[in-house]
Coordinates of C-alpha atoms and ligand atoms in Angstrom, one line a residue:
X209 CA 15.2 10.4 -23.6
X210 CA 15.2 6.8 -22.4
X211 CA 17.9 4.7 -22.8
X212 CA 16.7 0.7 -24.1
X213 CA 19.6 -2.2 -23.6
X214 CA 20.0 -4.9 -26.2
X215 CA 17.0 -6.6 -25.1
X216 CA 14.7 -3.8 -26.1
X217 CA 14.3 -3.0 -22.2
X218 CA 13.9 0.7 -21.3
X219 CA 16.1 1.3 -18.1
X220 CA 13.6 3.6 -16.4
X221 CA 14.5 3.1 -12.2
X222 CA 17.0 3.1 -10.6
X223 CA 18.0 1.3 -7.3
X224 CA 20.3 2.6 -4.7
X225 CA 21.2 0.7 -2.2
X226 CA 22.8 2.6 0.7
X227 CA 24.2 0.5 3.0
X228 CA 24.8 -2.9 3.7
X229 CA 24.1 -2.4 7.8
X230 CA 21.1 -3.7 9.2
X231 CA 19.5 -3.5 12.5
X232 CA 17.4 -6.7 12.5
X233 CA 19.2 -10.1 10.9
X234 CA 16.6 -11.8 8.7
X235 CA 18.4 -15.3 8.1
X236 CA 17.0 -15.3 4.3
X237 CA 18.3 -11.7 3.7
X238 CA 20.1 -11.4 0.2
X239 CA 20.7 -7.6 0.4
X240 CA 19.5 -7.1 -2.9
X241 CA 22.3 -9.2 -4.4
X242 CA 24.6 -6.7 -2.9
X243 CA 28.7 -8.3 -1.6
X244 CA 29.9 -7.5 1.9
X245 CA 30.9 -3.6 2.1
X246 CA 33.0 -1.2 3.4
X247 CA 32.2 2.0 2.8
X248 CA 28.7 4.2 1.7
X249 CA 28.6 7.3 -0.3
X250 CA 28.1 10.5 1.1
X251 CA 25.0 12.2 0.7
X252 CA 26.4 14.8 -2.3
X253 CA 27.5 11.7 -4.0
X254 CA 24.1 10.0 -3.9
X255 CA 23.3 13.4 -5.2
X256 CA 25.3 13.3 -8.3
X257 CA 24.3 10.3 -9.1
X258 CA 20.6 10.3 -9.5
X259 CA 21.2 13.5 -11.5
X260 CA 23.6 11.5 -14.1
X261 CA 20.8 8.9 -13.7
X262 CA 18.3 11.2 -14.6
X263 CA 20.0 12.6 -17.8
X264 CA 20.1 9.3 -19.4
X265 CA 16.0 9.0 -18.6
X266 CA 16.0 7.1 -15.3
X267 CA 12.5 8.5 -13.7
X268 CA 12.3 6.5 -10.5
X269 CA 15.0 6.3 -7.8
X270 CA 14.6 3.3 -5.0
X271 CA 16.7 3.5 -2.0
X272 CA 17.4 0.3 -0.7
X273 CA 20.2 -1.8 1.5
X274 CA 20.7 -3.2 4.2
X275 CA 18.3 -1.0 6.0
X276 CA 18.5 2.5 4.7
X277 CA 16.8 4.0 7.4
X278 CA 19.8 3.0 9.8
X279 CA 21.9 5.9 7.8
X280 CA 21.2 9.2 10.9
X281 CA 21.2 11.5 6.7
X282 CA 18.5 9.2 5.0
X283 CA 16.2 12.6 5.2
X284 CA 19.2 14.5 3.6
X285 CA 19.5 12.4 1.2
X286 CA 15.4 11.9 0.4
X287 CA 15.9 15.8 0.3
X288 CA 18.9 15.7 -2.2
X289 CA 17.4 13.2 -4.6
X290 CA 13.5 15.0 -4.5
X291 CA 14.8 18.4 -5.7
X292 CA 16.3 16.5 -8.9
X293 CA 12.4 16.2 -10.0
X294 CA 11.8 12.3 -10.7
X295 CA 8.5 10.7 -11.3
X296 CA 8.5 8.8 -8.1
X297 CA 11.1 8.7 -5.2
X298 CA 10.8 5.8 -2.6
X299 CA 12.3 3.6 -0.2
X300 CA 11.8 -0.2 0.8
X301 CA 12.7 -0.5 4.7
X302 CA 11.7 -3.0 7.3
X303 CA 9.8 -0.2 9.0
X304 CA 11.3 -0.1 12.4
X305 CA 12.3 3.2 11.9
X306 CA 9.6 5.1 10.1
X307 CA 7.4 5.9 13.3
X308 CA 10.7 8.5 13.7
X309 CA 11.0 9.4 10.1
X310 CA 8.1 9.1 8.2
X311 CA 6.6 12.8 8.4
X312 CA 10.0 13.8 7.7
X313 CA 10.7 12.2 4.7
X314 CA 7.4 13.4 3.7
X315 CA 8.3 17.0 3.9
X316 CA 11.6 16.3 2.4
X317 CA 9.8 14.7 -0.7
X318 CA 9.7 10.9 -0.5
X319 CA 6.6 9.7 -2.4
X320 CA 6.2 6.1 -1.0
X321 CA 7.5 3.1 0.9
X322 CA 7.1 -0.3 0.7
X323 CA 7.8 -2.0 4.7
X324 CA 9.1 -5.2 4.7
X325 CA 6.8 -8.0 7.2
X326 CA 6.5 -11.4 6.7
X327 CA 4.4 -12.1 10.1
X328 CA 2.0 -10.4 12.6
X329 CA 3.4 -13.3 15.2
X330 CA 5.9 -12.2 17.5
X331 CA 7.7 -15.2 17.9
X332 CA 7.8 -15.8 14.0
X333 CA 9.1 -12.2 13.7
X334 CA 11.8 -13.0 16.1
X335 CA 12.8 -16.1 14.6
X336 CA 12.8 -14.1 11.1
X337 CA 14.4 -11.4 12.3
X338 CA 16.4 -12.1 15.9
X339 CA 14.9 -9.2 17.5
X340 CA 11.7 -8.1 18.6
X341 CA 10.7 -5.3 17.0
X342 CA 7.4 -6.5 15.7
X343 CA 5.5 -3.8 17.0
X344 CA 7.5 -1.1 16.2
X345 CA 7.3 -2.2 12.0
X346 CA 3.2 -2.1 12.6
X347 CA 3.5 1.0 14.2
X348 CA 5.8 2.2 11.4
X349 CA 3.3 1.1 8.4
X350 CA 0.4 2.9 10.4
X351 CA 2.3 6.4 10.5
X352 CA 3.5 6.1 6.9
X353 CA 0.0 5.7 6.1
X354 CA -1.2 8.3 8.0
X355 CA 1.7 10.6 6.5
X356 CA 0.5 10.5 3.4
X357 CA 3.0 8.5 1.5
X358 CA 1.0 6.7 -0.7
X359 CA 0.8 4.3 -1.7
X360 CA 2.2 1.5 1.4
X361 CA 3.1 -1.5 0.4
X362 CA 4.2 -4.3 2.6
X363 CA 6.4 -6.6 1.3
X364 CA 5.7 -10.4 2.8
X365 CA 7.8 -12.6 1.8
X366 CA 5.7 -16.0 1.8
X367 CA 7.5 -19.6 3.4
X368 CA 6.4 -22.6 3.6
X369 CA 5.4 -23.3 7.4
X370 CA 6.7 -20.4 8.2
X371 CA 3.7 -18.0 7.3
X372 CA 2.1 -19.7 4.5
X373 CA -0.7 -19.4 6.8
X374 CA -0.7 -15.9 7.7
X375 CA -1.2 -14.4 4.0
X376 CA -5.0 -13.5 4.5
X377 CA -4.2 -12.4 8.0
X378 CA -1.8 -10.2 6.7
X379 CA -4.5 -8.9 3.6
X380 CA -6.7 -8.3 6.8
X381 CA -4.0 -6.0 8.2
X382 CA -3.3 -4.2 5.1
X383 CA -6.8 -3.2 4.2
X384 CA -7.1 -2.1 7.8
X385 CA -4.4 0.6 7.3
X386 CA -4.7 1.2 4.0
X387 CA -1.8 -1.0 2.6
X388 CA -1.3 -2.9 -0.8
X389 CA 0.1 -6.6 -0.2
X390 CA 2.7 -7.3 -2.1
X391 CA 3.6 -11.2 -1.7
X392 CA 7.4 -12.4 -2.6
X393 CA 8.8 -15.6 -3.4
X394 CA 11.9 -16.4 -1.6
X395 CA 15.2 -16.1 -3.4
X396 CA 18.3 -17.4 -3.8
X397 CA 21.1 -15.3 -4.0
X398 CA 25.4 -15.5 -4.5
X399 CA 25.6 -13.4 -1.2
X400 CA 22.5 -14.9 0.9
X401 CA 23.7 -17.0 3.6
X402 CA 24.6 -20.7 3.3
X403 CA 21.5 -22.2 6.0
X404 CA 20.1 -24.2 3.6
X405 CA 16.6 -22.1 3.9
X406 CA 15.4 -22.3 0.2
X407 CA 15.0 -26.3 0.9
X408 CA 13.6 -25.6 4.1
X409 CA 11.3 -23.0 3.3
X410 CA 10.9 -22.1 -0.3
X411 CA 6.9 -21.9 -1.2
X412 CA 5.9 -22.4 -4.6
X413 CA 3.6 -19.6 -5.4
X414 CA 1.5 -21.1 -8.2
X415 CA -1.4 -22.6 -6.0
X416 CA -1.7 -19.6 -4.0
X417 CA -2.1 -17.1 -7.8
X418 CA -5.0 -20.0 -8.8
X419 CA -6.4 -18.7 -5.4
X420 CA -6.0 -15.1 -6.0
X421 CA -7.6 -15.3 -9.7
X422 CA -10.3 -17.1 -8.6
X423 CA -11.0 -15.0 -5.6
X424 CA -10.2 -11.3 -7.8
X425 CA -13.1 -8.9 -8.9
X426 CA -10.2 -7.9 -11.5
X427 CA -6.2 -9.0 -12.3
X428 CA -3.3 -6.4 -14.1
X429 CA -0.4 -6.6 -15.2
X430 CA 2.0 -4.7 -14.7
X431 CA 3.9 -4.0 -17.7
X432 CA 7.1 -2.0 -16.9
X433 CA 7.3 -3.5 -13.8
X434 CA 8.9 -7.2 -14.7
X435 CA 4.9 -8.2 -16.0
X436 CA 3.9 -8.6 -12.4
X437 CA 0.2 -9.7 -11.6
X438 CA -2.0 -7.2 -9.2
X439 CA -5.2 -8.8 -7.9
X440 CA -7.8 -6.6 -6.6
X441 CA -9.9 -8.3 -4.2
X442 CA -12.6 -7.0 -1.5
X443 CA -11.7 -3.3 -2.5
X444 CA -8.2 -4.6 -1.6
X445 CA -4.6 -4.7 -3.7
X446 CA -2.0 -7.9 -3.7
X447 CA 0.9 -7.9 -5.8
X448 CA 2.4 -11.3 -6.6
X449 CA 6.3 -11.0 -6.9
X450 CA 7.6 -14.8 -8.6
X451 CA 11.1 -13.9 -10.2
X452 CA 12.6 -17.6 -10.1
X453 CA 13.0 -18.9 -13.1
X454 CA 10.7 -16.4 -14.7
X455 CA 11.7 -15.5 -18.4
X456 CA 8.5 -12.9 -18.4
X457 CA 9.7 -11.2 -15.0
X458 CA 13.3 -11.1 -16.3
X459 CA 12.3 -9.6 -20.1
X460 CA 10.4 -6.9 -18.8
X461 CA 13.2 -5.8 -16.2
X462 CA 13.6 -2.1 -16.8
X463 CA 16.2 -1.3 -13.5
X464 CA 19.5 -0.7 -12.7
X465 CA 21.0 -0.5 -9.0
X466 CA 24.2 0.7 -7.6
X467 CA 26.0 -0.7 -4.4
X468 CA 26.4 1.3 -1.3
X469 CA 30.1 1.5 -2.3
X470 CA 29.5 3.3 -5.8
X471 CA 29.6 0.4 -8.4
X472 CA 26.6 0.3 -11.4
X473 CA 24.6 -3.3 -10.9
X474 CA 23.2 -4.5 -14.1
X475 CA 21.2 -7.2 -12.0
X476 CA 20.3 -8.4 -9.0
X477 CA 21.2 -11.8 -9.1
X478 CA 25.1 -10.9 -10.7
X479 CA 28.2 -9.8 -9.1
X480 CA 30.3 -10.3 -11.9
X481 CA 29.5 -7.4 -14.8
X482 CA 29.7 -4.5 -12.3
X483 CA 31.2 -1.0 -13.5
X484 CA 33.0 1.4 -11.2
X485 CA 30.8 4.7 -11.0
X486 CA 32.2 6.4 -7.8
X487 CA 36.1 6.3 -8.5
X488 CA 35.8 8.3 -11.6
X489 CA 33.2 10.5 -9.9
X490 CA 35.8 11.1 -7.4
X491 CA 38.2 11.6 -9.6
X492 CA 36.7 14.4 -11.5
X493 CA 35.2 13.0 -14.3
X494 CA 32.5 15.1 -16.2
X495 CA 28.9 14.4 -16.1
X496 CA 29.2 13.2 -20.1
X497 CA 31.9 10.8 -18.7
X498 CA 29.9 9.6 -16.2
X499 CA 27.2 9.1 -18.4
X500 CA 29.0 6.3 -20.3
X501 CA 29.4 4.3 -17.3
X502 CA 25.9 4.3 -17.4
X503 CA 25.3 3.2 -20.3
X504 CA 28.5 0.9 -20.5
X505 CA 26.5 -1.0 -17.6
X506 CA 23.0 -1.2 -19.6
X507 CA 25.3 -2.7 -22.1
X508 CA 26.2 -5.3 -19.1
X509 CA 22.7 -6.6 -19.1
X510 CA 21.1 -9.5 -19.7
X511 CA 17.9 -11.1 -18.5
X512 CA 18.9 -13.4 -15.9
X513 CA 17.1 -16.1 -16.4
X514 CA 16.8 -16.4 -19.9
X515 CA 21.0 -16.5 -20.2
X516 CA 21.1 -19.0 -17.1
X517 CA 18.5 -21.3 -18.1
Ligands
GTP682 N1 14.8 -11.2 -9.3 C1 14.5 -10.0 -9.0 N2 13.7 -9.8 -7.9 C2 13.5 -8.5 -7.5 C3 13.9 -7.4 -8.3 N3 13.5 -6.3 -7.7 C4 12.8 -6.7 -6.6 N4 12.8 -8.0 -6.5 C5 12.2 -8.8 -5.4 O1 11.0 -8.0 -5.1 C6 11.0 -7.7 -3.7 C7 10.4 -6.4 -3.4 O2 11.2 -5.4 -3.8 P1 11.0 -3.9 -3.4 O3 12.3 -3.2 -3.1 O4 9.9 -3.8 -2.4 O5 10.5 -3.1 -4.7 P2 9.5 -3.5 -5.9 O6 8.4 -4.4 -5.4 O7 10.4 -4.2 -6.9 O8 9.0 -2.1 -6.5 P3 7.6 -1.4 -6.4 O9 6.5 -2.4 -6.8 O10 7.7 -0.3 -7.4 O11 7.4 -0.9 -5.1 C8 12.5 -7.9 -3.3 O12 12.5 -8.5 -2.1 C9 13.1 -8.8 -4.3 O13 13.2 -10.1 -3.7 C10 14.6 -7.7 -9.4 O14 15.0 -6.8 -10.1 N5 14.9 -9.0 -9.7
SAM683 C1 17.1 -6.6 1.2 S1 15.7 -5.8 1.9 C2 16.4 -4.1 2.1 C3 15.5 -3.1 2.6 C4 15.0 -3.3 4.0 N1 15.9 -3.6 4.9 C5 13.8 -4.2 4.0 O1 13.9 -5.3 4.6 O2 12.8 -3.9 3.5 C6 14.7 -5.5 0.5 C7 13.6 -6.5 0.3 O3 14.2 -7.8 0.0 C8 13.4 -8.8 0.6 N2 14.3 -10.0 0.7 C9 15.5 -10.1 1.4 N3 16.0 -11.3 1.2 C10 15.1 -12.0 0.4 C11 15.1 -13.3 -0.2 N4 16.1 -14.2 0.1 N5 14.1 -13.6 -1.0 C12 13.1 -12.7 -1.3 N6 13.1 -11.5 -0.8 C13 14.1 -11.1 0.0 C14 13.0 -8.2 1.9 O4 11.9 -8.9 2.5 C15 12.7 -6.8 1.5 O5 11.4 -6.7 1.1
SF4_684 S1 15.5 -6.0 7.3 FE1 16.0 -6.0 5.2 S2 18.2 -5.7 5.0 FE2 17.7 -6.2 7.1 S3 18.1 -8.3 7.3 FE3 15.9 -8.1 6.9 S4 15.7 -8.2 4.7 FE4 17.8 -7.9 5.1
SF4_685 S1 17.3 -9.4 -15.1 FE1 15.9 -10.6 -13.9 S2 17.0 -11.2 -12.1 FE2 18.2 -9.6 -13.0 S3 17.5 -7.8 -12.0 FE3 16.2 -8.0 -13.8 S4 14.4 -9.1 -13.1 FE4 16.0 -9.3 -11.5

């Protein structure tokens, strides 16, 4: 059974972010739409939750945060959420931490991970990021390749002087080590901080797709997956990610997340329709209980930017 929302939109992943903590301090971060936090769910919790998730027909879990590698029981809870049985299990990390975990989260049944770089230049990484763990994120995308979690995507998210510059580099890199590019627009969030980056850096994505379709021995799209293009160049893969003001991306939006401290997201960009999942776990509530909160926040959504625009 999958369960559709009023838009006609099968809710089929689920992304769970967490933690809010991060090692690094990216100054664009908007951790996926996700308000300051205090507290994270334990790993049992995390537990129960996927399998609620998966009764109503979710088949794809996504740990997110914050960096969800920085939690010392991200392999127990890998472990927790594989022996459920979903169609795919996987994480999106900035990497730093993989060249410790990544056989382990192998063998406890993580299928794939998508590593967040947006430069192969130091000091750009450092003024991303505030730290200089460049190397260790390239080292951590060549041992999740070699690992076998397949497939590695790294996640670049493209600025304007920044590392506009750097996106064939970067291809270069990924075919090297057997990665799928995956190039994201920079966002604006309710919870990213105020430093006026979007002005600063924002990089309009349409010249650079011309460039990709002209370049591309063949171009998909990805249906389920918010009608995002994949261009497959010199044996290569790049996915373009453009949500802003993109009625196609938002119509095709089949997820759902929950915050690190146990409340149902509808949507990334929205703070304001949450629903309280962890309280009434705590509290005792059965799993056909909790199953309406589920569904009581797929009632919650609506395509963003349809409703906004
Ligand atoms: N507007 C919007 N942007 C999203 C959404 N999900 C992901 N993004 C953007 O896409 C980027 C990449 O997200 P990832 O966590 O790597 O996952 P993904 O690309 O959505 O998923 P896969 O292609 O299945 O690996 C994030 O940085 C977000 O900026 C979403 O639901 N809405
Ligand atoms: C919030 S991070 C959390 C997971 C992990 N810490 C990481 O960096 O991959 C998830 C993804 O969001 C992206 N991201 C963060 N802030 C963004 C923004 N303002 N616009 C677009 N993508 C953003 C990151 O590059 C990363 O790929
Ligand atoms: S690594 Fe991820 S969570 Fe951490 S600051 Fe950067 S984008 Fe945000
Ligand atoms: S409705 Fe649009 S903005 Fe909201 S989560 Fe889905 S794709 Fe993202």
């Amino acid at each position: 059974m999958t369960v559709t929302d009023t838009y006609q939109r099968p809710i089929i992943s689920l992304r769970i972010s967490i933690t809010n903590r991060c090692n690094v301090n990216c100054f664009y971060c908007h951790h996926d739409g996700i308000l300051p936090q205090k507290y994270e769910m334990t790993p049992d919790e995390i537990h129960r939750i996927a399998q609620v998730a998966r009764d109503i027909g979710v088949q794809k879990i996504r740990l997110s945060g914050g960096e969800p590698l920085i939690r010392d029981d991200i392999v127990e809870i890998v472990s927790k959420i594989s022996s459920i049985g979903f169609k795919d299990v996987s994480i999106t990390t900035n990497g730093t931490f993989l060249d410790k975990y990544a056989d382990s989260l192998v063998e406890a049944g993580l299928n794939r991970v998508n590593v967040s770089l947006d430069t192969l230049k130091p000091e750009i990484y450092r003024f991303i990021t505030k730290k200089d763990y460049l190397q260790k994120a390239k080292q951590g995308i060549i041992h999740a390749s070699e690992s076998g979690l397949y497939p590695v995507k790294v996640n670049m998210v493209v600025m304007k002087g920044l590392n506009h510059d750097e996106i064939w580099d970067m291809f270069n890199f990924c075919q090297e080590n057997g990665a799928v590019l995956q190039l994201i627009e920079l966002l604006k969030t309710e919870n990213c901080p105020d430093n006026g980056f979007i002005d600063d850096y924002h990089y309009k994505m349409d010249d650079l797709e011309e460039e990709l379709v002209n370049r591309a021995d063949k171009v998909k799209t990805r249906k389920f997956m918010q009608d995002r293009k994949k261009y497959f160049v010199d044996g290569g893969e790049i996915e373009v990610v453009k949500p802003m003001d993109n009625t196609q991306f938002c119509k095709n939006c089949t997820r759902i997340r929950i915050t690190p401290e146990g409340k149902l997201k509808p949507c990334l960009l929205r703070n304001d329709n949450l629903v309280d999942f962890i309280e009434p776990m705590r509290q005792g509530k059965s799993n056909e209980e909790l199953k309406k909160l589920f569904l009581k926040a797929i009632e919650n959504r609506e395509p963003y930017y349809d409703k906004c625009s």
